[in-house]
Amino acid sequence: MTVNADLTGRRVMVVGGSSGLGRASALAAARAGASIAVVGRRENLLDEVVAEAAGLSAGKAVKIVADVCEPGAAARAVDEAVAGMGGIDCLLLTLAWSPFGLLSETDEQAWQKAMATNVMAPSLITRAAVLVLAEGGLVGYGSPTVAEKPAHGL
């Protein structure tokens, strides 16, 4: 992923930043000079992103271990990002989850997890972030390619 902008001095929070699209976005922002706060559930993967980002930018690299689907975790993650970077200029939400399987075989628990991950958590994080987002700040929602080209059973 390439960012064709100078993000020096900018503070980017990436939710779902431990792997995939989120990791690539966080590292691209760091390469462009931004401080980053990466949020995810897997601490070992967050450690890798933060270590790699530290060598790419003069900005800070902050890890925030959180399952943002848990009560209170969305607001806590935003608070930790603000504390670690001094504010937020850009919030990128790249988290997503889908039950891989046929609709006839997908249970209520799977749909509750999908709604919590894809609707509730992003909404709650955005709600917390807009209260502290820098003037002219940006909130972006990313999705994997399966959103454009669905696969059988997805």
PDB file of C-alpha atoms in Angstrom:
ATOM      1  CA  MET A   1       0.000   0.000   0.000  1.00  0.00           C
ATOM      2  CA  THR A   2       1.311   3.429  -0.918  1.00  0.00           C
ATOM      3  CA  VAL A   3       0.315   6.725   0.650  1.00  0.00           C
ATOM      4  CA  ASN A   4       1.075   9.709  -1.546  1.00  0.00           C
ATOM      5  CA  ALA A   5       0.922  12.279   1.226  1.00  0.00           C
ATOM      6  CA  ASP A   6       3.158  13.740   3.867  1.00  0.00           C
ATOM      7  CA  LEU A   7       1.593  12.741   7.169  1.00  0.00           C
ATOM      8  CA  THR A   8       4.376  14.123   9.337  1.00  0.00           C
ATOM      9  CA  GLY A   9       2.871  15.300  12.596  1.00  0.00           C
ATOM     10  CA  ARG A  10      -0.462  13.571  11.953  1.00  0.00           C
ATOM     11  CA  ARG A  11      -1.916  11.043  14.388  1.00  0.00           C
ATOM     12  CA  VAL A  12      -3.641   8.018  12.878  1.00  0.00           C
ATOM     13  CA  MET A  13      -5.634   5.459  14.868  1.00  0.00           C
ATOM     14  CA  VAL A  14      -6.163   2.148  13.069  1.00  0.00           C
ATOM     15  CA  VAL A  15      -8.716  -0.239  14.537  1.00  0.00           C
ATOM     16  CA  GLY A  16      -8.141  -3.763  13.319  1.00  0.00           C
ATOM     17  CA  GLY A  17      -4.490  -2.852  12.816  1.00  0.00           C
ATOM     18  CA  SER A  18      -2.847  -6.139  13.753  1.00  0.00           C
ATOM     19  CA  SER A  19      -3.197  -7.811  10.349  1.00  0.00           C
ATOM     20  CA  GLY A  20      -4.447  -7.518   6.790  1.00  0.00           C
ATOM     21  CA  LEU A  21      -5.773  -4.205   5.551  1.00  0.00           C
ATOM     22  CA  GLY A  22      -5.371  -2.573   8.968  1.00  0.00           C
ATOM     23  CA  ARG A  23      -1.733  -3.552   9.323  1.00  0.00           C
ATOM     24  CA  ALA A  24      -0.959  -2.357   5.792  1.00  0.00           C
ATOM     25  CA  SER A  25      -2.756   0.940   6.444  1.00  0.00           C
ATOM     26  CA  ALA A  26      -0.959   1.528   9.745  1.00  0.00           C
ATOM     27  CA  LEU A  27       2.448   0.846   8.219  1.00  0.00           C
ATOM     28  CA  ALA A  28       1.683   3.016   5.187  1.00  0.00           C
ATOM     29  CA  ALA A  29       0.728   5.879   7.498  1.00  0.00           C
ATOM     30  CA  ALA A  30       3.961   5.395   9.459  1.00  0.00           C
ATOM     31  CA  ARG A  31       5.992   5.390   6.225  1.00  0.00           C
ATOM     32  CA  ALA A  32       4.308   8.691   5.344  1.00  0.00           C
ATOM     33  CA  GLY A  33       5.473  10.140   8.685  1.00  0.00           C
ATOM     34  CA  ALA A  34       2.430   9.725  10.936  1.00  0.00           C
ATOM     35  CA  SER A  35       2.275   8.641  14.532  1.00  0.00           C
ATOM     36  CA  ILE A  36       0.065   5.579  14.725  1.00  0.00           C
ATOM     37  CA  ALA A  37      -2.060   3.853  17.331  1.00  0.00           C
ATOM     38  CA  VAL A  38      -2.922   0.301  16.325  1.00  0.00           C
ATOM     39  CA  VAL A  39      -5.823  -1.452  17.996  1.00  0.00           C
ATOM     40  CA  GLY A  40      -6.455  -5.177  17.954  1.00  0.00           C
ATOM     41  CA  ARG A  41      -6.989  -8.300  20.028  1.00  0.00           C
ATOM     42  CA  ARG A  42      -3.716 -10.101  19.262  1.00  0.00           C
ATOM     43  CA  GLU A  43      -0.943  -8.507  21.276  1.00  0.00           C
ATOM     44  CA  ASN A  44       1.871 -10.408  19.561  1.00  0.00           C
ATOM     45  CA  LEU A  45       0.797  -9.124  16.141  1.00  0.00           C
ATOM     46  CA  LEU A  46       0.399  -5.584  17.478  1.00  0.00           C
ATOM     47  CA  ASP A  47       3.942  -5.812  18.863  1.00  0.00           C
ATOM     48  CA  GLU A  48       5.191  -6.664  15.358  1.00  0.00           C
ATOM     49  CA  VAL A  49       3.352  -3.725  13.769  1.00  0.00           C
ATOM     50  CA  VAL A  50       4.615  -1.278  16.392  1.00  0.00           C
ATOM     51  CA  ALA A  51       8.195  -2.548  16.052  1.00  0.00           C
ATOM     52  CA  GLU A  52       8.103  -2.225  12.269  1.00  0.00           C
ATOM     53  CA  ALA A  53       6.444   1.201  12.409  1.00  0.00           C
ATOM     54  CA  ALA A  54       9.078   2.484  14.848  1.00  0.00           C
ATOM     55  CA  GLY A  55      11.681   2.121  12.115  1.00  0.00           C
ATOM     56  CA  LEU A  56       9.559   3.899   9.517  1.00  0.00           C
ATOM     57  CA  SER A  57       8.543   7.154  11.158  1.00  0.00           C
ATOM     58  CA  ALA A  58       9.791   9.789  13.555  1.00  0.00           C
ATOM     59  CA  GLY A  59       6.290   9.670  15.039  1.00  0.00           C
ATOM     60  CA  LYS A  60       5.065   7.482  17.850  1.00  0.00           C
ATOM     61  CA  ALA A  61       3.781   3.928  17.485  1.00  0.00           C
ATOM     62  CA  VAL A  62       1.291   2.940  20.170  1.00  0.00           C
ATOM     63  CA  LYS A  63      -0.291  -0.480  20.624  1.00  0.00           C
ATOM     64  CA  ILE A  64      -3.723  -0.834  22.157  1.00  0.00           C
ATOM     65  CA  VAL A  65      -4.799  -4.358  23.004  1.00  0.00           C
ATOM     66  CA  ALA A  66      -8.580  -4.414  22.995  1.00  0.00           C
ATOM     67  CA  ASP A  67     -11.556  -6.401  21.787  1.00  0.00           C
ATOM     68  CA  VAL A  68     -13.635  -3.405  20.769  1.00  0.00           C
ATOM     69  CA  CYS A  69     -16.773  -5.561  20.816  1.00  0.00           C
ATOM     70  CA  GLU A  70     -16.517  -5.751  24.617  1.00  0.00           C
ATOM     71  CA  PRO A  71     -18.505  -3.178  26.642  1.00  0.00           C
ATOM     72  CA  GLY A  72     -16.518   0.001  27.217  1.00  0.00           C
ATOM     73  CA  ALA A  73     -13.571  -1.101  25.074  1.00  0.00           C
ATOM     74  CA  ALA A  74     -14.276   1.280  22.182  1.00  0.00           C
ATOM     75  CA  ALA A  75     -14.157   4.392  24.360  1.00  0.00           C
ATOM     76  CA  ARG A  76     -11.125   3.062  26.261  1.00  0.00           C
ATOM     77  CA  ALA A  77      -9.249   2.465  22.995  1.00  0.00           C
ATOM     78  CA  VAL A  78      -9.914   6.033  21.858  1.00  0.00           C
ATOM     79  CA  ASP A  79      -8.794   7.358  25.251  1.00  0.00           C
ATOM     80  CA  GLU A  80      -5.561   5.331  25.029  1.00  0.00           C
ATOM     81  CA  ALA A  81      -4.882   6.577  21.496  1.00  0.00           C
ATOM     82  CA  VAL A  82      -5.329  10.190  22.601  1.00  0.00           C
ATOM     83  CA  ALA A  83      -3.101   9.623  25.635  1.00  0.00           C
ATOM     84  CA  GLY A  84      -0.423   7.900  23.538  1.00  0.00           C
ATOM     85  CA  MET A  85      -0.364  10.293  20.588  1.00  0.00           C
ATOM     86  CA  GLY A  86      -1.752  13.523  22.014  1.00  0.00           C
ATOM     87  CA  GLY A  87      -4.865  13.414  19.840  1.00  0.00           C
ATOM     88  CA  ILE A  88      -6.352  11.847  16.716  1.00  0.00           C
ATOM     89  CA  ASP A  89      -6.312  13.360  13.222  1.00  0.00           C
ATOM     90  CA  CYS A  90      -7.544  10.266  11.402  1.00  0.00           C
ATOM     91  CA  LEU A  91      -9.497   7.210  12.514  1.00  0.00           C
ATOM     92  CA  LEU A  92      -9.370   4.183  10.207  1.00  0.00           C
ATOM     93  CA  LEU A  93     -11.700   1.297  10.953  1.00  0.00           C
ATOM     94  CA  THR A  94     -10.636  -1.883   9.190  1.00  0.00           C
ATOM     95  CA  LEU A  95     -12.151  -4.476  11.493  1.00  0.00           C
ATOM     96  CA  ALA A  96     -14.561  -6.983  10.001  1.00  0.00           C
ATOM     97  CA  TRP A  97     -15.928 -10.447  10.660  1.00  0.00           C
ATOM     98  CA  SER A  98     -18.244 -12.674   8.702  1.00  0.00           C
ATOM     99  CA  PRO A  99     -19.630 -16.143   9.244  1.00  0.00           C
ATOM    100  CA  PHE A 100     -18.107 -18.257   6.500  1.00  0.00           C
ATOM    101  CA  GLY A 101     -20.790 -20.728   5.605  1.00  0.00           C
ATOM    102  CA  LEU A 102     -24.240 -21.172   4.218  1.00  0.00           C
ATOM    103  CA  LEU A 103     -27.036 -19.037   5.626  1.00  0.00           C
ATOM    104  CA  SER A 104     -28.994 -22.175   6.485  1.00  0.00           C
ATOM    105  CA  GLU A 105     -26.089 -23.337   8.667  1.00  0.00           C
ATOM    106  CA  THR A 106     -25.287 -20.023  10.395  1.00  0.00           C
ATOM    107  CA  ASP A 107     -26.586 -19.708  13.939  1.00  0.00           C
ATOM    108  CA  GLU A 108     -27.754 -16.723  15.980  1.00  0.00           C
ATOM    109  CA  GLN A 109     -24.452 -16.448  17.868  1.00  0.00           C
ATOM    110  CA  ALA A 110     -22.538 -16.000  14.612  1.00  0.00           C
ATOM    111  CA  TRP A 111     -24.871 -13.217  13.477  1.00  0.00           C
ATOM    112  CA  GLN A 112     -24.560 -11.504  16.859  1.00  0.00           C
ATOM    113  CA  LYS A 113     -20.765 -11.581  16.501  1.00  0.00           C
ATOM    114  CA  ALA A 114     -21.014 -10.202  12.952  1.00  0.00           C
ATOM    115  CA  MET A 115     -23.265  -7.341  14.064  1.00  0.00           C
ATOM    116  CA  ALA A 116     -21.075  -6.567  17.074  1.00  0.00           C
ATOM    117  CA  THR A 117     -17.901  -6.479  14.955  1.00  0.00           C
ATOM    118  CA  ASN A 118     -19.205  -4.847  11.796  1.00  0.00           C
ATOM    119  CA  VAL A 119     -21.859  -2.447  13.125  1.00  0.00           C
ATOM    120  CA  MET A 120     -21.784  -1.856  16.875  1.00  0.00           C
ATOM    121  CA  ALA A 121     -18.026  -1.584  17.467  1.00  0.00           C
ATOM    122  CA  PRO A 122     -17.330   0.783  14.546  1.00  0.00           C
ATOM    123  CA  SER A 123     -20.285   2.947  15.564  1.00  0.00           C
ATOM    124  CA  LEU A 124     -19.156   3.143  19.205  1.00  0.00           C
ATOM    125  CA  ILE A 125     -15.535   3.874  18.283  1.00  0.00           C
ATOM    126  CA  THR A 126     -16.633   6.584  15.868  1.00  0.00           C
ATOM    127  CA  ARG A 127     -18.928   8.086  18.513  1.00  0.00           C
ATOM    128  CA  ALA A 128     -16.021   8.274  20.982  1.00  0.00           C
ATOM    129  CA  ALA A 129     -13.564   9.566  18.382  1.00  0.00           C
ATOM    130  CA  VAL A 130     -15.662  12.406  16.972  1.00  0.00           C
ATOM    131  CA  LEU A 131     -15.615  14.003  20.422  1.00  0.00           C
ATOM    132  CA  VAL A 132     -11.810  14.264  20.307  1.00  0.00           C
ATOM    133  CA  LEU A 133     -11.022  14.276  16.572  1.00  0.00           C
ATOM    134  CA  ALA A 134      -8.838  17.185  15.518  1.00  0.00           C
ATOM    135  CA  GLU A 135     -10.451  19.930  13.464  1.00  0.00           C
ATOM    136  CA  GLY A 136     -10.567  18.794   9.849  1.00  0.00           C
ATOM    137  CA  GLY A 137     -10.053  15.193  10.978  1.00  0.00           C
ATOM    138  CA  LEU A 138     -11.085  12.185   8.969  1.00  0.00           C
ATOM    139  CA  VAL A 139     -12.907   8.956   9.755  1.00  0.00           C
ATOM    140  CA  GLY A 140     -12.515   6.173   7.197  1.00  0.00           C
ATOM    141  CA  TYR A 141     -14.082   2.733   6.997  1.00  0.00           C
ATOM    142  CA  GLY A 142     -12.207   0.056   5.079  1.00  0.00           C
ATOM    143  CA  SER A 143     -13.422  -3.288   3.894  1.00  0.00           C
ATOM    144  CA  PRO A 144     -11.793  -6.306   2.300  1.00  0.00           C
ATOM    145  CA  THR A 145     -12.251  -7.140  -1.354  1.00  0.00           C
ATOM    146  CA  VAL A 146     -14.995  -9.647  -0.513  1.00  0.00           C
ATOM    147  CA  ALA A 147     -17.288  -6.659  -0.001  1.00  0.00           C
ATOM    148  CA  GLU A 148     -16.995  -5.969  -3.732  1.00  0.00           C
ATOM    149  CA  LYS A 149     -16.655  -9.562  -4.943  1.00  0.00           C
ATOM    150  CA  PRO A 150     -18.564 -11.857  -2.589  1.00  0.00           C
ATOM    151  CA  ALA A 151     -17.549 -15.484  -2.472  1.00  0.00           C
ATOM    152  CA  HIS A 152     -19.831 -18.497  -2.251  1.00  0.00           C
ATOM    153  CA  GLY A 153     -20.888 -19.042   1.347  1.00  0.00           C
ATOM    154  CA  LEU A 154     -19.978 -15.530   2.427  1.00  0.00           C
TER     155      LEU A 154
END
